[in-house]
Amino acid sequence: MAAPMRNVDEIRDRVILGEFGVRNVHSTDFPGNYPGYDDTWDLRKFKKNFRLNIAHMDENTLEFDMVGIDAAIANAFRRILLAEVPTMAIEKVFIYNNTSIIQDEILAHRLGLVPIKADPRLFEYRNAGDEEGTEIDTIQLQLKIKCTRNTRAAKDSSDPKELYLNHMVYSKDITWVPIGNQADVFGDSKIGPVHDDILLAQLRPGQELDIVMHCVKGIGEQVAKVVNSRLDTCSREVLRHDDLKNLVKIGRVRDHFIFSVESTGILPPEVLVSEAINVLIAKCQKFLTELESSEME
Amino acid sequence: MAAADTEKKRVLEMVQAAGADEGCVTFVLHEEDHTLGNSLRYMVMKNPDVEFCGYSITHPSESKINFRIQTRGGLPATETLRKGLNDLTDASKHVLHTFEAQVKEFKLKQEEAME
C-alpha cells in the first residue's frame, strides 16, 4: 500500500471524491502558486508526460485515454467534437408535391435530421446569400414516391403491407442527383443517407411525395441537426461501502481523461477526432493572423 | 485602442482603459465561446509574466467573449496573447501527432491479430 500523498501533491494532482461532494476541482498548477514547483508552460515537459492510449476502435466507436493534459484543453476537444466538426446535412427542401398526411414543415424537419453520407472535407461552405448553390458546396437529393393499391392482394386482407405498394417512405428512397462534375468526382462513392431504414412518412393510395433537397456543409453550432458524434468523457466510478468510508479516501487523477466517441456514420471516429483537433488549431491560427494584421496598422 | 473597421467584420478587438499601460488589455473575441476561451485562459495563465487572466461571456445570446490579460513588468499584453495562442497550437499539434501515430499502431496490431 503506497504511503499517503503529501498534501501539496494531493491538491495539485487529485480531485477528491467526498461522500457528498467533490473537492479540489479546479486546476491550480499555475506559476507562482506553489513555491518550489516550476509550473511555467514547457512544451518539452508536456511532450514527455503526455500519453495517449487507444482502448478500443471499430468503425463507429472509439475509446481512448489521454493522460497528462489539462481539463480545459480536453474539454475544448469535447466541445468541438460535439458541435463544431463540419458535416453535410439537408438544409433546403423544395416541396413540389406533398399530398401525404405529414405536414410540409414536419416532413422538412424530419428530412433535415437524416445523416447524409458524404465526406464534408471534399466540400466548401456555401457563401451567404447564394441561393442556387454550385457543385462544390451542394449535394442535390431527390425523393419521388407514389403509393398505389396492390391489385394482386387478397380480397379480405387487412395488412397494409399486402394491400398497398410504397406505403412506407424510408430514407433508402432518397436518391442522389449529381450536379455539374459531381458524377465524375464522386462516381464511385454512393452519396446518400447513412442508414436506409429511417422511416420518413407513411402514405396511402393516391398520395405522393415529390421533393428536391439541397444538402450543404454546416457545423452543429449553427445547425442543431448536424451533430456528428455523441461523446462521453468521464472517469470511471469507484464503488464505496458504508463500513469503509472513513478508512478510504477516493480521488481521481486530475489529468487522466477517458474519451469515448460514437460517430453517426458519416465519418469514422478517428477522423472526427483528428478534425476536431484541427479545428482548434485553426481557431488559434485565425486569431494569430488577426493579431498580426492589426499590428501592421 | 478599439478597432473600428466597418468594411470587414472584426473578430478581434482590443479595449484599453484611458491612462492604463500596454500591460492591461481586454480583448473582445467574436464568434467564440468557452471552447477557445477556457483553453486559451489556461495557456496564458501558465505564463509567469501574466499577473491576471480571465474571460467572460458577456451575454449568452451574443457569441463573443471578453478576454482580459494583465501582465507584470510592463510587458505588452498582445505578446502574452500571442504566446498563449502559439503554445495552444503547439500542444494541439502534439496531441494530433500522438493520436494519429497511436491510431496507425492500433490498426497494425489489429491486422496482425487477424492473421
Short mmCIF file of C-alpha atoms in Angstrom, two decimals:
data_model
loop_
_atom_site.label_atom_id
_atom_site.label_comp_id
_atom_site.label_asym_id
_atom_site.label_seq_id
_atom_site.Cartn_x
_atom_site.Cartn_y
_atom_site.Cartn_z
CA MET A 1 0.00 0.00 0.00
CA ALA A 2 1.55 3.32 -1.05
CA ALA A 3 2.19 5.90 1.63
CA PRO A 4 -0.42 8.67 1.76
CA MET A 5 0.44 11.52 -0.60
CA ARG A 6 1.88 14.74 0.64
CA ASN A 7 -0.82 17.31 0.99
CA VAL A 8 0.54 19.60 -1.69
CA ASP A 9 0.81 16.85 -4.27
CA GLU A 10 -2.68 15.75 -3.46
CA ILE A 11 -4.13 19.20 -4.07
CA ARG A 12 -2.24 19.53 -7.33
CA ASP A 13 -2.90 16.11 -8.79
CA ARG A 14 -6.11 14.73 -7.43
CA VAL A 15 -9.81 15.54 -7.46
CA ILE A 16 -11.14 14.24 -4.14
CA LEU A 17 -14.50 12.43 -4.04
CA GLY A 18 -16.08 13.02 -0.66
CA GLU A 19 -19.27 11.35 0.46
CA PHE A 20 -21.49 14.23 -0.52
CA GLY A 21 -19.42 16.40 -2.75
CA VAL A 22 -16.38 16.75 -4.92
CA ARG A 23 -13.44 18.82 -3.73
CA ASN A 24 -10.32 20.25 -5.36
CA VAL A 25 -11.98 20.51 -8.71
CA HIS A 26 -10.05 23.37 -10.28
CA SER A 27 -6.50 23.18 -11.61
CA THR A 28 -4.17 25.24 -9.51
CA ASP A 29 -0.86 24.46 -11.16
CA PHE A 30 -0.05 27.95 -12.36
CA PRO A 31 3.32 29.65 -11.95
CA GLY A 32 3.70 31.29 -8.58
CA ASN A 33 1.07 29.30 -6.71
CA TYR A 34 3.37 26.73 -5.17
CA PRO A 35 6.86 27.65 -4.01
CA GLY A 36 9.36 25.10 -5.17
CA TYR A 37 7.34 23.98 -8.19
CA ASP A 38 8.04 25.37 -11.64
CA ASP A 39 4.68 25.41 -13.39
CA THR A 40 5.59 27.50 -16.41
CA TRP A 41 4.35 26.05 -19.67
CA ASP A 42 7.09 23.89 -21.14
CA LEU A 43 6.40 22.06 -24.37
CA ARG A 44 9.12 19.51 -23.74
CA LYS A 45 7.77 18.65 -20.30
CA PHE A 46 4.31 18.34 -21.80
CA LYS A 47 5.57 16.03 -24.55
CA LYS A 48 7.37 13.90 -22.00
CA ASN A 49 4.35 13.50 -19.75
CA PHE A 50 1.65 13.22 -22.39
CA ARG A 51 0.38 9.76 -23.21
CA LEU A 52 -2.46 8.63 -25.41
CA ASN A 53 -3.69 5.02 -25.49
CA ILE A 54 -6.40 3.62 -27.68
CA ALA A 55 -8.50 1.13 -25.79
CA HIS A 56 -10.98 0.09 -28.44
CA MET A 57 -11.70 1.07 -32.02
CA ASP A 58 -14.19 -0.11 -34.59
CA GLU A 59 -15.97 1.55 -37.45
CA ASN A 60 -18.41 3.56 -35.35
CA THR A 61 -16.96 3.87 -31.88
CA LEU A 62 -13.60 4.78 -30.48
CA GLU A 63 -12.39 4.75 -26.89
CA PHE A 64 -9.09 6.23 -25.89
CA ASP A 65 -7.28 7.61 -22.85
CA MET A 66 -5.44 10.89 -22.67
CA VAL A 67 -3.04 11.39 -19.77
CA GLY A 68 -1.07 14.48 -18.96
CA ILE A 69 -3.35 17.12 -20.41
CA ASP A 70 -5.39 19.68 -18.54
CA ALA A 71 -9.15 19.65 -18.27
CA ALA A 72 -9.51 22.95 -20.14
CA ILE A 73 -7.97 21.59 -23.32
CA ALA A 74 -9.61 18.17 -23.09
CA ASN A 75 -12.96 19.91 -22.65
CA ALA A 76 -12.25 22.09 -25.68
CA PHE A 77 -11.79 18.95 -27.77
CA ARG A 78 -15.01 17.51 -26.40
CA ARG A 79 -16.98 20.66 -27.19
CA ILE A 80 -15.58 20.82 -30.71
CA LEU A 81 -16.37 17.14 -31.36
CA LEU A 82 -19.96 17.68 -30.34
CA ALA A 83 -20.67 20.91 -32.12
CA GLU A 84 -18.01 22.20 -34.46
CA VAL A 85 -16.89 19.40 -36.75
CA PRO A 86 -18.42 20.13 -40.16
CA THR A 87 -20.94 17.74 -41.70
CA MET A 88 -23.20 17.67 -44.72
CA ALA A 89 -26.89 17.87 -43.90
CA ILE A 90 -30.11 18.64 -45.74
CA GLU A 91 -30.72 22.35 -45.43
CA LYS A 92 -33.21 23.40 -48.11
CA VAL A 93 -36.21 21.29 -49.02
CA PHE A 94 -38.15 22.18 -52.17
CA ILE A 95 -41.56 20.53 -51.98
CA TYR A 96 -43.13 20.27 -55.40
CA ASN A 97 -45.91 17.94 -54.34
CA ASN A 98 -46.85 16.59 -50.94
CA THR A 99 -50.31 15.04 -50.67
CA SER A 100 -49.44 12.91 -47.67
CA ILE A 101 -50.82 13.42 -44.21
CA ILE A 102 -47.49 14.67 -42.90
CA GLN A 103 -47.37 18.46 -42.98
CA ASP A 104 -44.76 20.12 -45.20
CA GLU A 105 -42.80 21.63 -42.38
CA ILE A 106 -42.79 18.46 -40.29
CA LEU A 107 -41.57 16.47 -43.27
CA ALA A 108 -38.88 19.05 -43.99
CA HIS A 109 -37.79 18.93 -40.35
CA ARG A 110 -37.54 15.13 -40.42
CA LEU A 111 -35.55 15.20 -43.64
CA GLY A 112 -33.09 17.65 -42.11
CA LEU A 113 -32.27 15.21 -39.34
CA VAL A 114 -31.27 12.37 -41.66
CA PRO A 115 -27.47 11.95 -41.68
CA ILE A 116 -26.05 12.09 -45.19
CA LYS A 117 -23.01 10.01 -46.07
CA ALA A 118 -20.74 12.47 -47.82
CA ASP A 119 -17.24 13.46 -46.77
CA PRO A 120 -17.54 17.11 -45.67
CA ARG A 121 -13.82 17.68 -46.28
CA LEU A 122 -14.45 17.47 -50.01
CA PHE A 123 -16.97 20.30 -49.98
CA GLU A 124 -16.81 24.03 -49.38
CA TYR A 125 -19.12 26.13 -47.28
CA ARG A 126 -21.86 27.84 -49.21
CA ASN A 127 -21.47 31.61 -49.48
CA ALA A 128 -24.03 33.58 -47.55
CA GLY A 129 -26.79 34.83 -49.81
CA ASP A 130 -26.13 32.26 -52.51
CA GLU A 131 -29.49 30.77 -53.32
CA GLU A 132 -28.75 28.33 -56.09
CA GLY A 133 -25.67 26.53 -54.85
CA THR A 134 -22.85 25.20 -57.03
CA GLU A 135 -21.34 21.77 -57.38
CA ILE A 136 -18.59 22.42 -54.87
CA ASP A 137 -20.87 23.26 -52.00
CA THR A 138 -24.17 21.49 -52.58
CA ILE A 139 -25.45 17.96 -52.91
CA GLN A 140 -28.81 17.59 -54.58
CA LEU A 141 -31.08 14.77 -53.45
CA GLN A 142 -34.49 13.73 -54.64
CA LEU A 143 -37.41 11.91 -53.07
CA LYS A 144 -40.11 10.95 -55.54
CA ILE A 145 -42.52 8.26 -54.47
CA LYS A 146 -46.17 7.45 -55.03
CA CYS A 147 -48.32 4.99 -53.14
CA THR A 148 -50.62 2.72 -55.13
CA ARG A 149 -53.08 -0.04 -54.37
CA ASN A 150 -51.80 -3.55 -54.80
CA THR A 151 -54.16 -5.14 -57.33
CA ARG A 152 -52.92 -8.65 -56.55
CA ALA A 153 -53.75 -8.56 -52.83
CA ALA A 154 -56.26 -10.97 -51.33
CA LYS A 155 -59.82 -9.65 -51.14
CA ASP A 156 -60.24 -9.75 -47.38
CA SER A 157 -56.71 -8.93 -46.30
CA SER A 158 -56.24 -6.02 -43.91
CA ASP A 159 -52.45 -5.95 -43.71
CA PRO A 160 -51.18 -2.67 -45.18
CA LYS A 161 -48.03 -4.42 -46.33
CA GLU A 162 -50.15 -6.53 -48.66
CA LEU A 163 -52.73 -4.00 -49.69
CA TYR A 164 -50.52 -1.11 -50.66
CA LEU A 165 -47.30 -0.61 -52.57
CA ASN A 166 -44.81 2.02 -51.37
CA HIS A 167 -46.86 2.92 -48.33
CA MET A 168 -43.82 3.43 -46.07
CA VAL A 169 -41.31 6.03 -47.16
CA TYR A 170 -37.83 5.12 -45.92
CA SER A 171 -34.58 7.02 -46.25
CA LYS A 172 -33.44 4.49 -48.84
CA ASP A 173 -35.92 6.11 -51.23
CA ILE A 174 -33.80 9.27 -51.23
CA THR A 175 -31.76 9.31 -54.42
CA TRP A 176 -28.75 11.38 -55.33
CA VAL A 177 -28.91 13.69 -58.35
CA PRO A 178 -25.35 14.65 -59.33
CA ILE A 179 -24.91 18.25 -60.45
CA GLY A 180 -22.04 19.59 -62.50
CA ASN A 181 -19.00 17.36 -62.37
CA GLN A 182 -20.06 15.51 -59.23
CA ALA A 183 -20.78 12.38 -61.24
CA ASP A 184 -17.12 12.15 -62.20
CA VAL A 185 -15.68 13.20 -58.87
CA PHE A 186 -17.93 11.07 -56.67
CA GLY A 187 -18.96 8.41 -59.16
CA ASP A 188 -17.74 5.50 -57.08
CA SER A 189 -18.80 6.51 -53.60
CA LYS A 190 -22.51 6.29 -53.06
CA ILE A 191 -23.76 9.60 -51.76
CA GLY A 192 -26.96 9.19 -49.84
CA PRO A 193 -28.32 8.68 -46.34
CA VAL A 194 -26.14 6.76 -43.92
CA HIS A 195 -28.96 4.45 -42.80
CA ASP A 196 -31.53 3.02 -45.21
CA ASP A 197 -34.24 2.26 -42.72
CA ILE A 198 -35.18 5.62 -41.28
CA LEU A 199 -38.94 5.93 -41.63
CA LEU A 200 -39.82 9.36 -43.02
CA ALA A 201 -43.53 9.18 -43.78
CA GLN A 202 -46.43 6.83 -44.37
CA LEU A 203 -48.65 7.06 -47.45
CA ARG A 204 -51.93 5.65 -48.69
CA PRO A 205 -53.01 5.09 -52.30
CA GLY A 206 -53.17 8.29 -54.29
CA GLN A 207 -50.72 10.17 -52.06
CA GLU A 208 -47.34 11.09 -53.37
CA LEU A 209 -44.20 12.99 -52.49
CA ASP A 210 -42.11 14.93 -54.97
CA ILE A 211 -39.29 16.68 -53.15
CA VAL A 212 -35.88 18.06 -54.08
CA MET A 213 -33.37 18.68 -51.30
CA HIS A 214 -30.17 20.66 -51.12
CA CYS A 215 -27.54 19.44 -48.72
CA VAL A 216 -24.84 21.83 -47.53
CA LYS A 217 -21.91 21.85 -45.16
CA GLY A 218 -22.55 23.14 -41.69
CA ILE A 219 -21.45 22.88 -38.09
CA GLY A 220 -23.56 21.94 -35.13
CA GLU A 221 -23.38 25.41 -33.69
CA GLN A 222 -25.45 26.91 -36.45
CA VAL A 223 -27.48 23.89 -37.34
CA ALA A 224 -28.54 21.74 -34.43
CA LYS A 225 -29.06 18.69 -36.59
CA VAL A 226 -25.51 18.45 -37.82
CA VAL A 227 -24.16 16.68 -34.73
CA ASN A 228 -21.57 14.15 -35.72
CA SER A 229 -20.97 12.22 -32.64
CA ARG A 230 -22.01 11.55 -29.12
CA LEU A 231 -19.10 11.85 -26.80
CA ASP A 232 -18.82 10.99 -23.19
CA THR A 233 -15.77 11.97 -21.17
CA CYS A 234 -15.88 10.50 -17.76
CA SER A 235 -13.64 8.96 -15.21
CA ARG A 236 -14.59 5.55 -14.01
CA GLU A 237 -16.58 5.49 -10.77
CA VAL A 238 -15.34 3.56 -7.82
CA LEU A 239 -17.81 1.80 -5.56
CA ARG A 240 -17.93 2.69 -1.89
CA HIS A 241 -19.24 0.74 1.07
CA ASP A 242 -20.54 2.26 4.28
CA ASP A 243 -18.24 0.47 6.64
CA LEU A 244 -15.18 1.53 4.74
CA LYS A 245 -16.00 5.13 4.09
CA ASN A 246 -13.97 6.51 6.91
CA LEU A 247 -10.97 4.44 6.05
CA VAL A 248 -10.88 5.05 2.34
CA LYS A 249 -10.10 8.29 0.60
CA ILE A 250 -11.04 8.25 -3.07
CA GLY A 251 -9.54 10.61 -5.52
CA ARG A 252 -9.43 10.82 -9.28
CA VAL A 253 -6.26 11.65 -11.11
CA ARG A 254 -6.79 15.13 -12.39
CA ASP A 255 -5.23 14.85 -15.78
CA HIS A 256 -6.37 11.40 -16.94
CA PHE A 257 -9.31 11.51 -19.33
CA ILE A 258 -11.23 8.69 -20.94
CA PHE A 259 -12.85 9.66 -24.21
CA SER A 260 -15.50 7.58 -25.87
CA VAL A 261 -16.59 8.79 -29.30
CA GLU A 262 -19.51 7.39 -31.24
CA SER A 263 -19.98 8.53 -34.81
CA THR A 264 -23.27 8.91 -36.70
CA GLY A 265 -21.67 7.01 -39.56
CA ILE A 266 -20.64 9.79 -41.89
CA LEU A 267 -17.01 9.88 -40.85
CA PRO A 268 -15.10 7.22 -38.91
CA PRO A 269 -14.49 8.30 -35.28
CA GLU A 270 -10.72 8.59 -35.61
CA VAL A 271 -11.20 11.07 -38.46
CA LEU A 272 -13.65 13.01 -36.30
CA VAL A 273 -11.09 13.37 -33.51
CA SER A 274 -8.38 14.47 -35.95
CA GLU A 275 -10.74 17.00 -37.48
CA ALA A 276 -11.68 18.33 -34.04
CA ILE A 277 -8.04 18.92 -33.11
CA ASN A 278 -7.52 20.63 -36.46
CA VAL A 279 -10.48 22.90 -35.76
CA LEU A 280 -8.85 24.03 -32.51
CA ILE A 281 -5.55 24.68 -34.28
CA ALA A 282 -7.39 26.66 -36.97
CA LYS A 283 -9.11 28.80 -34.35
CA CYS A 284 -5.75 29.72 -32.81
CA GLN A 285 -4.28 30.48 -36.22
CA LYS A 286 -7.21 32.71 -37.03
CA PHE A 287 -6.54 34.90 -34.02
CA LEU A 288 -2.80 34.86 -34.57
CA THR A 289 -3.26 36.26 -38.07
CA GLU A 290 -5.72 38.81 -36.74
CA LEU A 291 -3.11 39.93 -34.22
CA GLU A 292 -0.52 40.19 -36.99
CA SER A 293 -2.76 42.21 -39.25
CA SER A 294 -3.81 44.59 -36.50
CA GLU A 295 -0.16 45.14 -35.59
CA MET A 296 0.56 46.18 -39.15
CA GLU A 297 -1.85 49.07 -38.99
CA MET B 1 -7.18 51.11 -28.92
CA ALA B 2 -10.57 49.93 -30.12
CA ALA B 3 -10.52 48.69 -33.70
CA ALA B 4 -13.38 50.25 -35.65
CA ASP B 5 -13.31 48.64 -39.09
CA THR B 6 -16.68 48.85 -40.74
CA GLU B 7 -15.96 47.06 -44.02
CA LYS B 8 -14.67 43.74 -42.67
CA LYS B 9 -16.24 42.13 -39.65
CA ARG B 10 -13.54 42.16 -36.98
CA VAL B 11 -13.13 39.03 -34.89
CA LEU B 12 -10.59 40.51 -32.50
CA GLU B 13 -10.85 43.90 -30.84
CA MET B 14 -8.83 45.47 -28.09
CA VAL B 15 -10.24 47.74 -25.45
CA GLN B 16 -7.95 49.66 -23.16
CA ALA B 17 -8.83 51.97 -20.34
CA ALA B 18 -7.55 55.53 -20.81
CA GLY B 19 -4.27 56.05 -18.99
CA ALA B 20 -3.52 52.36 -18.47
CA ASP B 21 -0.31 50.97 -19.86
CA GLU B 22 0.04 48.30 -22.51
CA GLY B 23 0.04 45.58 -19.91
CA CYS B 24 -3.67 45.66 -19.10
CA VAL B 25 -5.89 44.98 -22.08
CA THR B 26 -9.30 43.47 -22.60
CA PHE B 27 -9.63 41.65 -25.89
CA VAL B 28 -13.06 41.07 -27.39
CA LEU B 29 -13.09 37.83 -29.36
CA HIS B 30 -16.10 37.46 -31.63
CA GLU B 31 -17.73 34.17 -32.62
CA GLU B 32 -16.06 32.35 -29.72
CA ASP B 33 -17.21 30.70 -26.52
CA HIS B 34 -15.89 28.53 -23.68
CA THR B 35 -14.22 26.19 -26.17
CA LEU B 36 -11.41 28.57 -27.03
CA GLY B 37 -11.87 30.86 -24.03
CA ASN B 38 -11.13 28.35 -21.28
CA SER B 39 -8.27 26.58 -23.07
CA LEU B 40 -6.64 29.88 -24.03
CA ARG B 41 -7.04 31.19 -20.48
CA TYR B 42 -5.26 28.12 -19.16
CA MET B 43 -2.36 28.61 -21.57
CA VAL B 44 -1.99 32.31 -20.85
CA MET B 45 -2.06 31.67 -17.09
CA LYS B 46 0.85 29.25 -17.47
CA ASN B 47 2.99 32.21 -18.46
CA PRO B 48 4.87 33.52 -15.40
CA ASP B 49 4.74 37.10 -16.70
CA VAL B 50 0.97 37.17 -16.51
CA GLU B 51 -0.48 38.55 -13.31
CA PHE B 52 -4.15 38.07 -14.20
CA CYS B 53 -6.02 36.33 -16.95
CA GLY B 54 -9.72 35.71 -17.18
CA TYR B 55 -12.55 35.55 -19.67
CA SER B 56 -16.27 36.05 -19.52
CA ILE B 57 -19.19 35.61 -21.87
CA THR B 58 -20.92 38.97 -21.94
CA HIS B 59 -24.37 37.56 -22.69
CA PRO B 60 -25.31 34.03 -23.70
CA SER B 61 -27.22 35.26 -26.74
CA GLU B 62 -24.20 37.05 -28.17
CA SER B 63 -21.34 34.88 -29.27
CA LYS B 64 -18.40 36.92 -28.05
CA ILE B 65 -16.08 36.76 -25.06
CA ASN B 66 -14.21 39.41 -23.11
CA PHE B 67 -10.70 38.15 -22.52
CA ARG B 68 -8.64 40.20 -20.07
CA ILE B 69 -4.91 39.96 -19.55
CA GLN B 70 -2.85 41.89 -17.02
CA THR B 71 0.90 41.45 -17.15
CA ARG B 72 3.53 42.28 -14.58
CA GLY B 73 6.60 44.24 -15.53
CA GLY B 74 5.04 46.29 -18.31
CA LEU B 75 5.22 43.54 -20.92
CA PRO B 76 2.64 44.27 -23.66
CA ALA B 77 -0.42 42.11 -23.29
CA THR B 78 -0.55 41.32 -27.01
CA GLU B 79 2.74 39.46 -26.62
CA THR B 80 1.33 37.22 -23.93
CA LEU B 81 -1.78 36.59 -26.00
CA ARG B 82 0.36 35.65 -28.95
CA LYS B 83 2.46 33.33 -26.80
CA GLY B 84 -0.66 31.71 -25.38
CA LEU B 85 -2.07 31.10 -28.87
CA ASN B 86 1.24 29.66 -30.07
CA ASP B 87 1.54 27.38 -27.03
CA LEU B 88 -2.01 26.13 -27.51
CA THR B 89 -1.27 25.45 -31.18
CA ASP B 90 1.90 23.53 -30.29
CA ALA B 91 0.12 21.45 -27.66
CA SER B 92 -2.74 20.63 -30.06
CA LYS B 93 -0.33 19.67 -32.82
CA HIS B 94 1.50 17.32 -30.47
CA VAL B 95 -1.80 15.75 -29.40
CA LEU B 96 -2.72 15.31 -33.06
CA HIS B 97 0.57 13.64 -33.97
CA THR B 98 0.45 11.34 -30.98
CA PHE B 99 -3.17 10.43 -31.72
CA GLU B 100 -2.51 9.65 -35.38
CA ALA B 101 0.56 7.58 -34.52
CA GLN B 102 -1.44 5.60 -31.97
CA VAL B 103 -4.27 5.01 -34.43
CA LYS B 104 -1.83 3.68 -37.01
CA GLU B 105 -0.18 1.42 -34.45
CA PHE B 106 -3.54 0.13 -33.22
CA LYS B 107 -4.68 -0.66 -36.75
CA LEU B 108 -1.44 -2.53 -37.41
CA LYS B 109 -1.90 -4.56 -34.25
CA GLN B 110 -5.46 -5.35 -35.29
CA GLU B 111 -4.32 -6.60 -38.67
CA GLU B 112 -1.60 -8.71 -37.13
CA ALA B 113 -4.05 -10.22 -34.68
CA MET B 114 -6.35 -11.17 -37.53
CA GLU B 115 -3.70 -13.08 -39.44
#
